[in-house]
Amino acid sequence: YHSPKELFDTVAMIMCLVFWFIKTLDASKVDIPHPRFFLLLLVFCLIEGLSVTWARNRGLAIRDYSQTLVFFGAFFICVNMVARPKEAAALAYAAFMAGLLCAAYTLFEYFGYDFIHYPAASFPDWRFRLYSTFGNPDFASNYLALIFPVGAAFYFIKERFFEKALLLLSLGVIYSALLAAFSLGALLALFFSIIFAALLFIVERIKLRTLMCQQWSVPRLGLSALILAGVLAAVTFLFFTSNQVNKSSVLRQASSSIAWRNGVSNRLMTYRAAYRMLKDHPLAGVGIGNFKYRLPEYRGKVLGARNRYIDSNILDRERDKHLHNDLIEVWVETGIFGLGVFLFMLFVIFKNSLFLYYDLFDYRVKLLVLGLICSITAFLLHSILSFPFHIMPNGLLFWVFAGLLFALGLGRHRRAAELNIDQDRKGFFKMAVVIIAILACVWPVRVYLSEVFLKRMIDFDSKGQIKDAYVEATSALFFDPGSNAILYIANCENLAGHYDAAAAAYKKALIGNDEINYHVALAEVYLKDGFFRDSISEYNRALALNPSSIPLRLRLAELYADNMMLGEAETECQFITMTNPKDEKVNQRVRDILKVIFDKRFLATYYDKVQVNK
């Protein structure tokens, strides 16, 4: 769902920067708005760029780093190109209309009219947790919560009845889509952000800071707020009760959803894995974009080896493998220094926005700024429970809104510098920028093509067309050598009995990725090929990653017993019995292994006695 959007956004932002650079050269003057904040952005880019050097998977690191550059590029373009409040309002209104289209599609899905059908495998719950064009209900909810306050600001600003009625209807549609997607994190973030914005408004009125505002009609705003609250209350009642329109309440559907019930346990597991990463890499982090790459390794340390074979459905490591807390993930990936700079950036954005709100006198611009503040507040609150900064449409819109706030408050925060470049050199620089832009587009295009072939591989595999899936896997590796398609190739070679090729593929997958299940899969390949010592060695490597794993110790005990390493097998059985005394299934397997050990020792003793008598 995200790859085409990411490719389009990346290429579009590169082209926008090219046009800005050409325009700057033609004007022979460059403006640097908010130079101190842009210096802060450069410091954060430097920290993330350095983390690429020690990231195990450079491809994923460059991919996420390019996403950060796209976000900052959008911020830079907004600050430089938006010069008047009308332009800022037009851009914010366009974002609101885009969100309204997404919300409308969500309601089509709710009533059974889904024209795309692609997310059915991931979210099979009928009429529950809908996703619009995002492929994930949390992503859609975060986007809608981000644009709802901006729409509310326009609702309060407009004075004509027809415009006001249309905006009220639009807000009702967006709120209905939020409830249909049913992300508690996004709903709570929106609720608290609205309370915060209302407190800002009330506190400022109490301090009489807006006496000079033009045409500030508090009774009119109060009546509009009561009407909006009534519409939202009616929509809430409609979705939270069973009625003719809504056959079953959202809460009842949530309680019966398997995915909903398992969500908390899955998130807790990722938090535990992140804690282990922080213990191992507290200062520098694991490298940008590498949390999802290192997650299987640390998940194995938390859970132990659960699968002996790699399922092709887990090969597609998309953006949903992030930690459900953006701040902690920044810490895990870029270390304590990256987290500190990132938090300071957010603090500066928030502080400048509040100062801008209190300094303005035009009530229309003031309401727009209040809506933008409410939007970024909802986004930041939701980032504590999810990862919207890592979703291209959501993160891009956040930085666009932040750029609009900075652009509206420029004035004294701009420094201009003259560029003394002759006409011949200008042509050279323009050509160089175009060439660099083309080269910069090559990497995202390669990643996109690799993911397309990876998706096709999974689709063919689900249909049982193994040969076609194998061809798609090799194509994915051609465009991205770090693709997880290598695991599928390893599985195919394993099933075909080509154990040497399977072992080579699993070894390649293990380069820089010490994942327990990969070691287990390689050990089983060695076992099938008759290399018992190598198999035991791989199981020991897996056990070193998680010494408390009972399944690994049981398997090792079996292998030790089969290969007449009876002392080692007995040691493993004793450890399992001491650490896991109450699990009857495990104890039964231990008794079976001890019986094998006893029989082999008895036979060995008997054989030795027979040889002595002879």
PDB file of N, CA, C and O in Angstrom, residues 77-140:
ATOM      1  N   ILE A  77      10.451  23.586   1.460  1.00  0.00           N
ATOM      2  CA  ILE A  77       9.690  24.153   0.342  1.00  0.00           C
ATOM      3  C   ILE A  77       8.544  25.022   0.863  1.00  0.00           C
ATOM      4  O   ILE A  77       8.291  26.130   0.349  1.00  0.00           O
ATOM      5  N   CYS A  78       7.815  24.532   1.888  1.00  0.00           N
ATOM      6  CA  CYS A  78       6.698  25.307   2.434  1.00  0.00           C
ATOM      7  C   CYS A  78       7.171  26.637   3.006  1.00  0.00           C
ATOM      8  O   CYS A  78       6.556  27.683   2.767  1.00  0.00           O
ATOM      9  N   VAL A  79       8.266  26.617   3.765  1.00  0.00           N
ATOM     10  CA  VAL A  79       8.748  27.850   4.378  1.00  0.00           C
ATOM     11  C   VAL A  79       9.219  28.841   3.321  1.00  0.00           C
ATOM     12  O   VAL A  79       9.038  30.057   3.464  1.00  0.00           O
ATOM     13  N   ASN A  80       9.804  28.338   2.247  1.00  0.00           N
ATOM     14  CA  ASN A  80      10.342  29.224   1.216  1.00  0.00           C
ATOM     15  C   ASN A  80       9.297  29.697   0.215  1.00  0.00           C
ATOM     16  O   ASN A  80       9.428  30.790  -0.330  1.00  0.00           O
ATOM     17  N   MET A  81       8.292  28.882  -0.052  1.00  0.00           N
ATOM     18  CA  MET A  81       7.352  29.206  -1.120  1.00  0.00           C
ATOM     19  C   MET A  81       6.071  29.887  -0.630  1.00  0.00           C
ATOM     20  O   MET A  81       5.427  30.597  -1.377  1.00  0.00           O
ATOM     21  N   VAL A  82       5.677  29.634   0.611  1.00  0.00           N
ATOM     22  CA  VAL A  82       4.458  30.236   1.142  1.00  0.00           C
ATOM     23  C   VAL A  82       4.803  31.593   1.732  1.00  0.00           C
ATOM     24  O   VAL A  82       5.540  31.687   2.714  1.00  0.00           O
ATOM     25  N   ALA A  83       4.268  32.661   1.114  1.00  0.00           N
ATOM     26  CA  ALA A  83       4.628  34.017   1.535  1.00  0.00           C
ATOM     27  C   ALA A  83       3.482  34.754   2.215  1.00  0.00           C
ATOM     28  O   ALA A  83       3.725  35.657   3.004  1.00  0.00           O
ATOM     29  N   ARG A  84       2.214  34.359   1.946  1.00  0.00           N
ATOM     30  CA  ARG A  84       1.074  35.091   2.485  1.00  0.00           C
ATOM     31  C   ARG A  84       0.113  34.130   3.172  1.00  0.00           C
ATOM     32  O   ARG A  84       0.055  32.937   2.835  1.00  0.00           O
ATOM     33  N   PRO A  85      -0.684  34.635   4.137  1.00  0.00           N
ATOM     34  CA  PRO A  85      -1.659  33.770   4.809  1.00  0.00           C
ATOM     35  C   PRO A  85      -2.644  33.106   3.860  1.00  0.00           C
ATOM     36  O   PRO A  85      -3.078  31.982   4.097  1.00  0.00           O
ATOM     37  N   LYS A  86      -3.021  33.790   2.752  1.00  0.00           N
ATOM     38  CA  LYS A  86      -3.950  33.188   1.802  1.00  0.00           C
ATOM     39  C   LYS A  86      -3.355  31.928   1.166  1.00  0.00           C
ATOM     40  O   LYS A  86      -4.068  30.939   0.933  1.00  0.00           O
ATOM     41  N   GLU A  87      -2.046  31.957   0.881  1.00  0.00           N
ATOM     42  CA  GLU A  87      -1.394  30.775   0.297  1.00  0.00           C
ATOM     43  C   GLU A  87      -1.361  29.632   1.311  1.00  0.00           C
ATOM     44  O   GLU A  87      -1.582  28.467   0.962  1.00  0.00           O
ATOM     45  N   ALA A  88      -1.073  29.958   2.573  1.00  0.00           N
ATOM     46  CA  ALA A  88      -1.071  28.928   3.612  1.00  0.00           C
ATOM     47  C   ALA A  88      -2.461  28.327   3.782  1.00  0.00           C
ATOM     48  O   ALA A  88      -2.617  27.098   3.913  1.00  0.00           O
ATOM     49  N   ALA A  89      -3.485  29.188   3.768  1.00  0.00           N
ATOM     50  CA  ALA A  89      -4.856  28.699   3.907  1.00  0.00           C
ATOM     51  C   ALA A  89      -5.242  27.818   2.725  1.00  0.00           C
ATOM     52  O   ALA A  89      -5.913  26.786   2.891  1.00  0.00           O
ATOM     53  N   ALA A  90      -4.819  28.193   1.516  1.00  0.00           N
ATOM     54  CA  ALA A  90      -5.144  27.394   0.326  1.00  0.00           C
ATOM     55  C   ALA A  90      -4.506  26.013   0.400  1.00  0.00           C
ATOM     56  O   ALA A  90      -5.138  25.004   0.077  1.00  0.00           O
ATOM     57  N   LEU A  91      -3.251  25.953   0.842  1.00  0.00           N
ATOM     58  CA  LEU A  91      -2.571  24.662   0.951  1.00  0.00           C
ATOM     59  C   LEU A  91      -3.206  23.794   2.038  1.00  0.00           C
ATOM     60  O   LEU A  91      -3.412  22.585   1.849  1.00  0.00           O
ATOM     61  N   ALA A  92      -3.539  24.398   3.194  1.00  0.00           N
ATOM     62  CA  ALA A  92      -4.187  23.645   4.270  1.00  0.00           C
ATOM     63  C   ALA A  92      -5.569  23.162   3.833  1.00  0.00           C
ATOM     64  O   ALA A  92      -5.973  22.032   4.164  1.00  0.00           O
ATOM     65  N   TYR A  93      -6.291  23.984   3.068  1.00  0.00           N
ATOM     66  CA  TYR A  93      -7.616  23.590   2.594  1.00  0.00           C
ATOM     67  C   TYR A  93      -7.509  22.433   1.603  1.00  0.00           C
ATOM     68  O   TYR A  93      -8.346  21.516   1.611  1.00  0.00           O
ATOM     69  N   ALA A  94      -6.476  22.448   0.744  1.00  0.00           N
ATOM     70  CA  ALA A  94      -6.276  21.338  -0.198  1.00  0.00           C
ATOM     71  C   ALA A  94      -6.001  20.037   0.556  1.00  0.00           C
ATOM     72  O   ALA A  94      -6.512  18.972   0.187  1.00  0.00           O
ATOM     73  N   ALA A  95      -5.194  20.112   1.634  1.00  0.00           N
ATOM     74  CA  ALA A  95      -4.931  18.917   2.451  1.00  0.00           C
ATOM     75  C   ALA A  95      -6.215  18.416   3.093  1.00  0.00           C
ATOM     76  O   ALA A  95      -6.457  17.195   3.176  1.00  0.00           O
ATOM     77  N   PHE A  96      -7.049  19.340   3.550  1.00  0.00           N
ATOM     78  CA  PHE A  96      -8.325  18.946   4.159  1.00  0.00           C
ATOM     79  C   PHE A  96      -9.229  18.251   3.145  1.00  0.00           C
ATOM     80  O   PHE A  96      -9.867  17.235   3.462  1.00  0.00           O
ATOM     81  N   MET A  97      -9.292  18.750   1.929  1.00  0.00           N
ATOM     82  CA  MET A  97     -10.137  18.124   0.909  1.00  0.00           C
ATOM     83  C   MET A  97      -9.631  16.736   0.541  1.00  0.00           C
ATOM     84  O   MET A  97     -10.418  15.819   0.291  1.00  0.00           O
ATOM     85  N   ALA A  98      -8.298  16.576   0.517  1.00  0.00           N
ATOM     86  CA  ALA A  98      -7.742  15.237   0.258  1.00  0.00           C
ATOM     87  C   ALA A  98      -8.146  14.271   1.363  1.00  0.00           C
ATOM     88  O   ALA A  98      -8.515  13.113   1.106  1.00  0.00           O
ATOM     89  N   GLY A  99      -8.076  14.741   2.619  1.00  0.00           N
ATOM     90  CA  GLY A  99      -8.507  13.902   3.730  1.00  0.00           C
ATOM     91  C   GLY A  99      -9.990  13.589   3.678  1.00  0.00           C
ATOM     92  O   GLY A  99     -10.419  12.488   4.050  1.00  0.00           O
ATOM     93  N   LEU A 100     -10.795  14.538   3.194  1.00  0.00           N
ATOM     94  CA  LEU A 100     -12.228  14.292   3.063  1.00  0.00           C
ATOM     95  C   LEU A 100     -12.508  13.181   2.057  1.00  0.00           C
ATOM     96  O   LEU A 100     -13.388  12.333   2.276  1.00  0.00           O
ATOM     97  N   LEU A 101     -11.765  13.142   0.959  1.00  0.00           N
ATOM     98  CA  LEU A 101     -11.932  12.064  -0.021  1.00  0.00           C
ATOM     99  C   LEU A 101     -11.588  10.708   0.600  1.00  0.00           C
ATOM    100  O   LEU A 101     -12.283   9.712   0.372  1.00  0.00           O
ATOM    101  N   CYS A 102     -10.509  10.658   1.393  1.00  0.00           N
ATOM    102  CA  CYS A 102     -10.138   9.410   2.083  1.00  0.00           C
ATOM    103  C   CYS A 102     -11.234   8.990   3.057  1.00  0.00           C
ATOM    104  O   CYS A 102     -11.569   7.800   3.160  1.00  0.00           O
ATOM    105  N   ALA A 103     -11.798   9.961   3.778  1.00  0.00           N
ATOM    106  CA  ALA A 103     -12.859   9.643   4.728  1.00  0.00           C
ATOM    107  C   ALA A 103     -14.107   9.137   4.011  1.00  0.00           C
ATOM    108  O   ALA A 103     -14.769   8.193   4.462  1.00  0.00           O
ATOM    109  N   ALA A 104     -14.436   9.763   2.884  1.00  0.00           N
ATOM    110  CA  ALA A 104     -15.606   9.325   2.117  1.00  0.00           C
ATOM    111  C   ALA A 104     -15.430   7.887   1.632  1.00  0.00           C
ATOM    112  O   ALA A 104     -16.379   7.083   1.672  1.00  0.00           O
ATOM    113  N   TYR A 105     -14.211   7.541   1.196  1.00  0.00           N
ATOM    114  CA  TYR A 105     -13.974   6.167   0.746  1.00  0.00           C
ATOM    115  C   TYR A 105     -14.118   5.185   1.913  1.00  0.00           C
ATOM    116  O   TYR A 105     -14.570   4.053   1.726  1.00  0.00           O
ATOM    117  N   THR A 106     -13.725   5.621   3.115  1.00  0.00           N
ATOM    118  CA  THR A 106     -13.888   4.767   4.294  1.00  0.00           C
ATOM    119  C   THR A 106     -15.356   4.429   4.515  1.00  0.00           C
ATOM    120  O   THR A 106     -15.703   3.285   4.837  1.00  0.00           O
ATOM    121  N   LEU A 107     -16.245   5.410   4.358  1.00  0.00           N
ATOM    122  CA  LEU A 107     -17.671   5.142   4.536  1.00  0.00           C
ATOM    123  C   LEU A 107     -18.215   4.233   3.436  1.00  0.00           C
ATOM    124  O   LEU A 107     -19.112   3.411   3.681  1.00  0.00           O
ATOM    125  N   PHE A 108     -17.684   4.354   2.217  1.00  0.00           N
ATOM    126  CA  PHE A 108     -18.049   3.401   1.170  1.00  0.00           C
ATOM    127  C   PHE A 108     -17.687   1.977   1.603  1.00  0.00           C
ATOM    128  O   PHE A 108     -18.463   1.039   1.424  1.00  0.00           O
ATOM    129  N   GLU A 109     -16.488   1.819   2.156  1.00  0.00           N
ATOM    130  CA  GLU A 109     -16.077   0.498   2.659  1.00  0.00           C
ATOM    131  C   GLU A 109     -17.016   0.022   3.759  1.00  0.00           C
ATOM    132  O   GLU A 109     -17.350  -1.169   3.834  1.00  0.00           O
ATOM    133  N   TYR A 110     -17.410   0.946   4.623  1.00  0.00           N
ATOM    134  CA  TYR A 110     -18.249   0.573   5.762  1.00  0.00           C
ATOM    135  C   TYR A 110     -19.576  -0.027   5.320  1.00  0.00           C
ATOM    136  O   TYR A 110     -20.093  -0.953   5.948  1.00  0.00           O
ATOM    137  N   PHE A 111     -20.093   0.488   4.226  1.00  0.00           N
ATOM    138  CA  PHE A 111     -21.363  -0.024   3.725  1.00  0.00           C
ATOM    139  C   PHE A 111     -21.184  -1.065   2.626  1.00  0.00           C
ATOM    140  O   PHE A 111     -22.132  -1.390   1.899  1.00  0.00           O
ATOM    141  N   GLY A 112     -19.971  -1.589   2.481  1.00  0.00           N
ATOM    142  CA  GLY A 112     -19.746  -2.735   1.614  1.00  0.00           C
ATOM    143  C   GLY A 112     -19.308  -2.433   0.211  1.00  0.00           C
ATOM    144  O   GLY A 112     -19.207  -3.357  -0.611  1.00  0.00           O
ATOM    145  N   TYR A 113     -18.995  -1.182  -0.115  1.00  0.00           N
ATOM    146  CA  TYR A 113     -18.582  -0.821  -1.472  1.00  0.00           C
ATOM    147  C   TYR A 113     -17.072  -0.553  -1.481  1.00  0.00           C
ATOM    148  O   TYR A 113     -16.635   0.586  -1.383  1.00  0.00           O
ATOM    149  N   ASP A 114     -16.303  -1.621  -1.559  1.00  0.00           N
ATOM    150  CA  ASP A 114     -14.846  -1.504  -1.591  1.00  0.00           C
ATOM    151  C   ASP A 114     -14.388  -1.816  -3.006  1.00  0.00           C
ATOM    152  O   ASP A 114     -14.518  -2.937  -3.487  1.00  0.00           O
ATOM    153  N   PHE A 115     -13.836  -0.832  -3.692  1.00  0.00           N
ATOM    154  CA  PHE A 115     -13.503  -0.980  -5.106  1.00  0.00           C
ATOM    155  C   PHE A 115     -12.082  -1.499  -5.327  1.00  0.00           C
ATOM    156  O   PHE A 115     -11.686  -1.739  -6.450  1.00  0.00           O
ATOM    157  N   ILE A 116     -11.308  -1.641  -4.250  1.00  0.00           N
ATOM    158  CA  ILE A 116      -9.910  -2.048  -4.403  1.00  0.00           C
ATOM    159  C   ILE A 116      -9.705  -3.485  -3.923  1.00  0.00           C
ATOM    160  O   ILE A 116      -9.053  -4.286  -4.570  1.00  0.00           O
ATOM    161  N   HIS A 117     -10.248  -3.840  -2.782  1.00  0.00           N
ATOM    162  CA  HIS A 117     -10.236  -5.209  -2.244  1.00  0.00           C
ATOM    163  C   HIS A 117      -8.872  -5.687  -1.755  1.00  0.00           C
ATOM    164  O   HIS A 117      -8.762  -6.816  -1.296  1.00  0.00           O
ATOM    165  N   TYR A 118      -7.822  -4.876  -1.866  1.00  0.00           N
ATOM    166  CA  TYR A 118      -6.501  -5.431  -1.548  1.00  0.00           C
ATOM    167  C   TYR A 118      -6.265  -5.761  -0.081  1.00  0.00           C
ATOM    168  O   TYR A 118      -5.513  -6.670   0.211  1.00  0.00           O
ATOM    169  N   PRO A 119      -6.860  -5.086   0.904  1.00  0.00           N
ATOM    170  CA  PRO A 119      -6.458  -5.393   2.273  1.00  0.00           C
ATOM    171  C   PRO A 119      -7.197  -6.557   2.905  1.00  0.00           C
ATOM    172  O   PRO A 119      -7.050  -6.773   4.096  1.00  0.00           O
ATOM    173  N   ALA A 120      -8.009  -7.295   2.162  1.00  0.00           N
ATOM    174  CA  ALA A 120      -8.866  -8.301   2.770  1.00  0.00           C
ATOM    175  C   ALA A 120      -8.073  -9.353   3.539  1.00  0.00           C
ATOM    176  O   ALA A 120      -8.512  -9.852   4.567  1.00  0.00           O
ATOM    177  N   ALA A 121      -6.885  -9.721   3.050  1.00  0.00           N
ATOM    178  CA  ALA A 121      -6.095 -10.755   3.714  1.00  0.00           C
ATOM    179  C   ALA A 121      -5.573 -10.277   5.064  1.00  0.00           C
ATOM    180  O   ALA A 121      -5.456 -11.049   6.008  1.00  0.00           O
ATOM    181  N   SER A 122      -5.262  -8.980   5.180  1.00  0.00           N
ATOM    182  CA  SER A 122      -4.699  -8.450   6.404  1.00  0.00           C
ATOM    183  C   SER A 122      -5.769  -8.081   7.424  1.00  0.00           C
ATOM    184  O   SER A 122      -5.587  -8.281   8.619  1.00  0.00           O
ATOM    185  N   PHE A 123      -6.890  -7.549   6.953  1.00  0.00           N
ATOM    186  CA  PHE A 123      -7.941  -7.104   7.848  1.00  0.00           C
ATOM    187  C   PHE A 123      -9.278  -7.674   7.392  1.00  0.00           C
ATOM    188  O   PHE A 123     -10.066  -7.012   6.721  1.00  0.00           O
ATOM    189  N   PRO A 124      -9.561  -8.951   7.743  1.00  0.00           N
ATOM    190  CA  PRO A 124     -10.763  -9.604   7.237  1.00  0.00           C
ATOM    191  C   PRO A 124     -12.030  -9.217   7.990  1.00  0.00           C
ATOM    192  O   PRO A 124     -13.109  -9.632   7.600  1.00  0.00           O
ATOM    193  N   ASP A 125     -11.927  -8.429   9.094  1.00  0.00           N
ATOM    194  CA  ASP A 125     -13.106  -8.095   9.879  1.00  0.00           C
ATOM    195  C   ASP A 125     -14.072  -7.249   9.048  1.00  0.00           C
ATOM    196  O   ASP A 125     -13.748  -6.145   8.625  1.00  0.00           O
ATOM    197  N   TRP A 126     -15.265  -7.769   8.833  1.00  0.00           N
ATOM    198  CA  TRP A 126     -16.244  -7.084   8.000  1.00  0.00           C
ATOM    199  C   TRP A 126     -16.849  -5.912   8.769  1.00  0.00           C
ATOM    200  O   TRP A 126     -17.275  -6.033   9.898  1.00  0.00           O
ATOM    201  N   ARG A 127     -16.878  -4.736   8.121  1.00  0.00           N
ATOM    202  CA  ARG A 127     -17.443  -3.521   8.698  1.00  0.00           C
ATOM    203  C   ARG A 127     -16.799  -3.180  10.040  1.00  0.00           C
ATOM    204  O   ARG A 127     -17.441  -2.665  10.938  1.00  0.00           O
ATOM    205  N   PHE A 128     -15.530  -3.446  10.182  1.00  0.00           N
ATOM    206  CA  PHE A 128     -14.835  -3.078  11.414  1.00  0.00           C
ATOM    207  C   PHE A 128     -13.378  -2.778  11.093  1.00  0.00           C
ATOM    208  O   PHE A 128     -12.753  -3.489  10.330  1.00  0.00           O
ATOM    209  N   ARG A 129     -12.856  -1.708  11.700  1.00  0.00           N
ATOM    210  CA  ARG A 129     -11.475  -1.290  11.528  1.00  0.00           C
ATOM    211  C   ARG A 129     -11.155  -1.069  10.053  1.00  0.00           C
ATOM    212  O   ARG A 129     -10.337  -1.785   9.457  1.00  0.00           O
ATOM    213  N   LEU A 130     -11.783  -0.108   9.474  1.00  0.00           N
ATOM    214  CA  LEU A 130     -11.602   0.163   8.050  1.00  0.00           C
ATOM    215  C   LEU A 130     -10.371   1.021   7.828  1.00  0.00           C
ATOM    216  O   LEU A 130      -9.804   1.583   8.754  1.00  0.00           O
ATOM    217  N   TYR A 131      -9.962   1.143   6.571  1.00  0.00           N
ATOM    218  CA  TYR A 131      -8.598   1.601   6.299  1.00  0.00           C
ATOM    219  C   TYR A 131      -8.505   2.569   5.132  1.00  0.00           C
ATOM    220  O   TYR A 131      -7.429   3.037   4.805  1.00  0.00           O
ATOM    221  N   SER A 132      -9.623   2.834   4.437  1.00  0.00           N
ATOM    222  CA  SER A 132      -9.628   3.736   3.293  1.00  0.00           C
ATOM    223  C   SER A 132      -8.585   3.289   2.271  1.00  0.00           C
ATOM    224  O   SER A 132      -8.490   2.103   1.962  1.00  0.00           O
ATOM    225  N   THR A 133      -7.766   4.206   1.780  1.00  0.00           N
ATOM    226  CA  THR A 133      -6.741   3.865   0.785  1.00  0.00           C
ATOM    227  C   THR A 133      -5.374   3.666   1.429  1.00  0.00           C
ATOM    228  O   THR A 133      -4.363   3.640   0.734  1.00  0.00           O
ATOM    229  N   PHE A 134      -5.332   3.500   2.754  1.00  0.00           N
ATOM    230  CA  PHE A 134      -4.060   3.394   3.465  1.00  0.00           C
ATOM    231  C   PHE A 134      -3.645   1.944   3.713  1.00  0.00           C
ATOM    232  O   PHE A 134      -2.486   1.684   4.020  1.00  0.00           O
ATOM    233  N   GLY A 135      -4.576   0.995   3.628  1.00  0.00           N
ATOM    234  CA  GLY A 135      -4.222  -0.393   3.870  1.00  0.00           C
ATOM    235  C   GLY A 135      -4.055  -0.744   5.318  1.00  0.00           C
ATOM    236  O   GLY A 135      -3.733  -1.882   5.656  1.00  0.00           O
ATOM    237  N   ASN A 136      -4.253   0.224   6.223  1.00  0.00           N
ATOM    238  CA  ASN A 136      -4.088  -0.018   7.658  1.00  0.00           C
ATOM    239  C   ASN A 136      -4.969   0.982   8.401  1.00  0.00           C
ATOM    240  O   ASN A 136      -4.901   2.182   8.125  1.00  0.00           O
ATOM    241  N   PRO A 137      -5.797   0.528   9.341  1.00  0.00           N
ATOM    242  CA  PRO A 137      -6.711   1.452  10.034  1.00  0.00           C
ATOM    243  C   PRO A 137      -5.996   2.493  10.879  1.00  0.00           C
ATOM    244  O   PRO A 137      -6.469   3.629  11.000  1.00  0.00           O
ATOM    245  N   ASP A 138      -4.851   2.137  11.488  1.00  0.00           N
ATOM    246  CA  ASP A 138      -4.120   3.106  12.302  1.00  0.00           C
ATOM    247  C   ASP A 138      -3.561   4.240  11.448  1.00  0.00           C
ATOM    248  O   ASP A 138      -3.565   5.406  11.863  1.00  0.00           O
ATOM    249  N   PHE A 139      -3.066   3.916  10.239  1.00  0.00           N
ATOM    250  CA  PHE A 139      -2.527   4.945   9.353  1.00  0.00           C
ATOM    251  C   PHE A 139      -3.641   5.904   8.914  1.00  0.00           C
ATOM    252  O   PHE A 139      -3.466   7.127   8.900  1.00  0.00           O
ATOM    253  N   ALA A 140      -4.793   5.331   8.538  1.00  0.00           N
ATOM    254  CA  ALA A 140      -5.914   6.168   8.108  1.00  0.00           C
ATOM    255  C   ALA A 140      -6.404   7.049   9.257  1.00  0.00           C
ATOM    256  O   ALA A 140      -6.691   8.234   9.064  1.00  0.00           O
TER     257      ALA A 140
END
